[in-house]
GROMACS .gro file of C-alpha atoms in nm:
model
  191
    1MET     CA    1 -12.228   1.319   3.966
    2THR     CA    2 -11.829   1.373   3.984
    3ASN     CA    3 -11.584   1.477   3.739
    4ARG     CA    4 -11.408   1.126   3.717
    5LEU     CA    5 -11.719   0.957   3.751
    6LYS     CA    6 -11.864   1.198   3.399
    7LEU     CA    7 -11.557   1.079   3.208
    8ARG     CA    8 -11.559   0.723   3.268
    9LEU     CA    9 -11.853   0.749   3.096
   10ILE     CA   10 -11.755   0.938   2.773
   11ALA     CA   11 -11.466   0.698   2.704
   12ALA     CA   12 -11.731   0.403   2.734
   13ALA     CA   13 -11.963   0.605   2.517
   14VAL     CA   14 -11.691   0.681   2.260
   15THR     CA   15 -11.503   0.303   2.270
   16ALA     CA   16 -11.892   0.180   2.202
   17ILE     CA   17 -11.926   0.406   1.900
   18ALA     CA   18 -11.558   0.351   1.721
   19VAL     CA   19 -11.530   0.203   1.436
   20PRO     CA   20 -11.284  -0.090   1.361
   21VAL     CA   21 -11.004  -0.039   1.121
   22VAL     CA   22 -10.964  -0.291   0.921
   23ALA     CA   23 -10.638  -0.340   0.690
   24THR     CA   24 -10.667  -0.425   0.322
   25GLY     CA   25 -10.352  -0.539   0.302
   26PRO     CA   26  -9.974  -0.455   0.341
   27ALA     CA   27  -9.923   0.011   0.364
   28LEU     CA   28  -9.701   0.126   0.064
   29ALA     CA   29  -9.399   0.250   0.186
   30ALA     CA   30  -9.293   0.607  -0.011
   31GLN     CA   31  -8.942   0.552  -0.209
   32GLN     CA   32  -8.736   0.872  -0.215
   33VAL     CA   33  -8.692   0.966  -0.562
   34ARG     CA   34  -8.325   1.098  -0.769
   35GLY     CA   35  -8.312   1.257  -1.052
   36VAL     CA   36  -8.436   1.526  -1.295
   37PHE     CA   37  -8.742   1.704  -1.311
   38HIS     CA   38  -8.787   1.844  -1.621
   39ILE     CA   39  -8.994   2.103  -1.663
   40GLY     CA   40  -9.170   2.046  -2.002
   41SER     CA   41  -9.458   2.179  -2.214
   42GLY     CA   42  -9.735   2.280  -2.000
   43SER     CA   43  -9.597   2.442  -1.729
   44TYR     CA   44  -9.675   2.741  -1.563
   45ILE     CA   45  -9.752   2.955  -1.262
   46ARG     CA   46 -10.002   3.214  -1.200
   47MET     CA   47 -10.042   3.489  -0.969
   48GLY     CA   48 -10.345   3.465  -0.767
   49LEU     CA   49 -10.465   3.848  -0.621
   50PRO     CA   50 -10.516   3.874  -0.285
   51ASN     CA   51 -10.915   3.911  -0.314
   52GLY     CA   52 -10.963   3.608  -0.646
   53GLY     CA   53 -10.881   3.635  -1.021
   54TYR     CA   54 -10.557   3.604  -1.133
   55PHE     CA   55 -10.279   3.922  -1.220
   56SER     CA   56 -10.253   3.918  -1.650
   57ASN     CA   57  -9.856   3.914  -1.658
   58PRO     CA   58  -9.923   4.114  -2.062
   59TYR     CA   59  -9.587   3.970  -2.140
   60SER     CA   60  -9.692   3.568  -2.087
   61LYS     CA   61  -9.695   3.396  -2.376
   62SER     CA   62 -10.025   3.192  -2.359
   63SER     CA   63 -10.343   3.329  -2.521
   64ASP     CA   64 -10.478   3.365  -2.114
   65LYS     CA   65 -10.236   3.615  -1.995
   66THR     CA   66 -10.326   3.410  -1.620
   67TYR     CA   67 -10.084   3.191  -1.751
   68THR     CA   68  -9.666   3.256  -1.763
   69PRO     CA   69  -9.540   2.970  -1.881
   70ILE     CA   70  -9.197   2.800  -1.786
   71SER     CA   71  -8.933   2.576  -1.887
   72SER     CA   72  -8.636   2.380  -1.831
   73GLY     CA   73  -8.307   2.586  -1.796
   74VAL     CA   74  -7.974   2.471  -1.839
   75GLY     CA   75  -7.946   2.232  -1.598
   76GLY     CA   76  -8.274   2.063  -1.707
   77GLY     CA   77  -8.496   2.105  -1.433
   78ILE     CA   78  -8.528   2.057  -1.040
   79ARG     CA   79  -8.249   1.805  -0.919
   80ALA     CA   80  -8.408   1.604  -0.671
   81GLY     CA   81  -8.123   1.571  -0.331
   82VAL     CA   82  -7.954   1.953  -0.500
   83ALA     CA   83  -7.919   2.272  -0.398
   84GLN     CA   84  -7.945   2.528  -0.744
   85ASN     CA   85  -7.839   2.862  -0.563
   86ALA     CA   86  -7.817   3.163  -0.748
   87PRO     CA   87  -7.542   3.278  -0.982
   88SER     CA   88  -7.329   3.570  -0.882
   89PRO     CA   89  -7.412   3.838  -0.957
   90ALA     CA   90  -7.811   3.692  -0.944
   91PHE     CA   91  -7.923   4.027  -1.161
   92ASP     CA   92  -7.854   4.181  -1.461
   93ARG     CA   93  -7.820   4.553  -1.415
   94HIS     CA   94  -8.230   4.591  -1.546
   95GLY     CA   95  -8.340   4.316  -1.256
   96ASN     CA   96  -8.331   4.008  -1.509
   97SER     CA   97  -8.306   3.761  -1.323
   98LEU     CA   98  -7.944   3.506  -1.451
   99ALA     CA   99  -8.101   3.203  -1.207
  100ASN     CA  100  -8.134   2.988  -1.580
  101SER     CA  101  -8.070   2.622  -1.427
  102ILE     CA  102  -8.435   2.518  -1.342
  103ILE     CA  103  -8.663   2.716  -1.582
  104THR     CA  104  -8.528   2.948  -1.857
  105PRO     CA  105  -8.589   3.319  -1.735
  106THR     CA  106  -8.946   3.360  -1.807
  107SER     CA  107  -9.054   3.740  -1.840
  108PHE     CA  108  -9.321   3.876  -1.641
  109THR     CA  109  -9.394   4.219  -1.616
  110GLY     CA  110  -9.131   4.269  -1.877
  111ILE     CA  111  -8.840   4.118  -1.585
  112ARG     CA  112  -8.773   3.786  -1.630
  113PHE     CA  113  -8.775   3.576  -1.340
  114GLY     CA  114  -8.558   3.290  -1.310
  115VAL     CA  115  -8.598   3.010  -0.983
  116ILE     CA  116  -8.366   2.915  -0.695
  117THR     CA  117  -8.365   2.652  -0.469
  118THR     CA  118  -8.129   2.722  -0.199
  119VAL     CA  119  -8.212   2.395   0.031
  120PRO     CA  120  -8.190   2.046  -0.204
  121PRO     CA  121  -8.525   1.908  -0.291
  122THR     CA  122  -8.663   1.553  -0.163
  123PHE     CA  123  -8.965   1.409  -0.324
  124TYR     CA  124  -9.138   1.047  -0.251
  125LEU     CA  125  -9.333   0.868  -0.454
  126SER     CA  126  -9.628   0.592  -0.297
  127GLY     CA  127  -9.787   0.420  -0.518
  128ASN     CA  128  -9.831   0.704  -0.836
  129ARG     CA  129  -9.863   0.966  -0.600
  130LEU     CA  130  -9.568   1.229  -0.562
  131SER     CA  131  -9.525   1.375  -0.275
  132GLY     CA  132  -9.198   1.661  -0.198
  133HIS     CA  133  -9.006   1.976  -0.020
  134LEU     CA  134  -8.995   2.257  -0.203
  135ARG     CA  135  -9.000   2.467   0.069
  136ASN     CA  136  -8.636   2.656  -0.001
  137LEU     CA  137  -8.744   2.716  -0.388
  138TYR     CA  138  -8.751   3.108  -0.433
  139ALA     CA  139  -8.824   3.315  -0.754
  140GLU     CA  140  -8.652   3.600  -0.825
  141TRP     CA  141  -8.707   3.870  -1.018
  142ASN     CA  142  -8.685   4.295  -1.066
  143LYS     CA  143  -8.395   4.239  -0.783
  144GLN     CA  144  -8.571   4.099  -0.528
  145THR     CA  145  -8.638   3.695  -0.382
  146PHE     CA  146  -8.914   3.590  -0.304
  147ARG     CA  147  -8.974   3.224  -0.128
  148GLN     CA  148  -9.235   3.011  -0.353
  149GLY     CA  149  -9.138   2.673  -0.205
  150GLY     CA  150  -9.402   2.483  -0.034
  151ILE     CA  151  -9.511   2.136  -0.032
  152VAL     CA  152  -9.589   1.979  -0.384
  153SER     CA  153  -9.791   1.691  -0.388
  154GLY     CA  154  -9.885   1.541  -0.741
  155THR     CA  155  -9.912   1.208  -0.991
  156TYR     CA  156  -9.551   0.996  -1.135
  157ASN     CA  157  -9.593   0.682  -1.358
  158SER     CA  158  -9.306   0.468  -1.309
  159ALA     CA  159  -9.357   0.297  -1.683
  160THR     CA  160  -9.365   0.676  -1.822
  161HIS     CA  161  -9.160   0.847  -1.636
  162GLN     CA  162  -9.398   1.124  -1.719
  163TYR     CA  163  -9.514   1.349  -1.348
  164THR     CA  164  -9.680   1.624  -1.249
  165LEU     CA  165  -9.686   1.876  -0.961
  166THR     CA  166  -9.900   2.201  -0.820
  167TRP     CA  167  -9.846   2.400  -0.487
  168GLN     CA  168  -9.953   2.708  -0.370
  169THR     CA  169  -9.775   3.012  -0.180
  170LYS     CA  170  -9.822   3.342  -0.048
  171VAL     CA  171  -9.582   3.607  -0.144
  172HIS     CA  172  -9.447   3.824   0.165
  173GLY     CA  173  -9.358   4.195   0.113
  174GLY     CA  174  -9.272   4.401  -0.250
  175PRO     CA  175  -9.513   4.449  -0.489
  176PHE     CA  176  -9.682   4.114  -0.489
  177ASP     CA  177  -9.699   4.127  -0.146
  178GLY     CA  178 -10.050   3.925  -0.055
  179TYR     CA  179 -10.071   3.744  -0.422
  180THR     CA  180 -10.056   3.368  -0.467
  181GLY     CA  181  -9.785   3.160  -0.639
  182HIS     CA  182  -9.997   2.894  -0.820
  183TRP     CA  183  -9.709   2.620  -0.995
  184HIS     CA  184  -9.778   2.346  -1.142
  185LEU     CA  185  -9.537   2.124  -1.314
  186GLN     CA  186  -9.526   1.842  -1.593
  187GLY     CA  187  -9.248   1.671  -1.768
  188THR     CA  188  -9.004   1.391  -1.700
  189VAL     CA  189  -8.795   1.256  -1.477
  190SER     CA  190  -8.498   1.093  -1.557
  191PRO     CA  191  -8.205   0.958  -1.333
   0.00000   0.00000   0.00000
């Protein structure tokens, strides 16, 4: 049997067992979401340890020290379509982040960290499913900058404007090299 004949037989077998796809209605087109994603109560970051478990932040205001609560900064939160860059200077002399637009700088191991975006983030809504591109979100801590952005997903309620967003990003470099940032944001979106 030739290779050509074998390929035809395989193609015929695949065609015979293929399941037809039936459309159930018009596909929902994703719509871009604009506005400010306010970071409300219940938002946090957790640092996953390289070998499992979570890092305990002794300065966390949560009863479970593996959660570090975060809240909106002076800019109200994450602004869709707007880069919220680092201020100049980015840090005080103790290494505390001065980036206070997205989140209120929050103590992590006794040093405050802030968050910046260097490229405008984009968010899309399909039904009640929210997705977004936050690839260029960075955490600034102890005079160091760590990329912590990624592809995000969550939910959005168009009646109440409440949202949730989650994502995970591995840390590269510095004292937390190999750790994973587990981010959870929730709150409301305003135009």
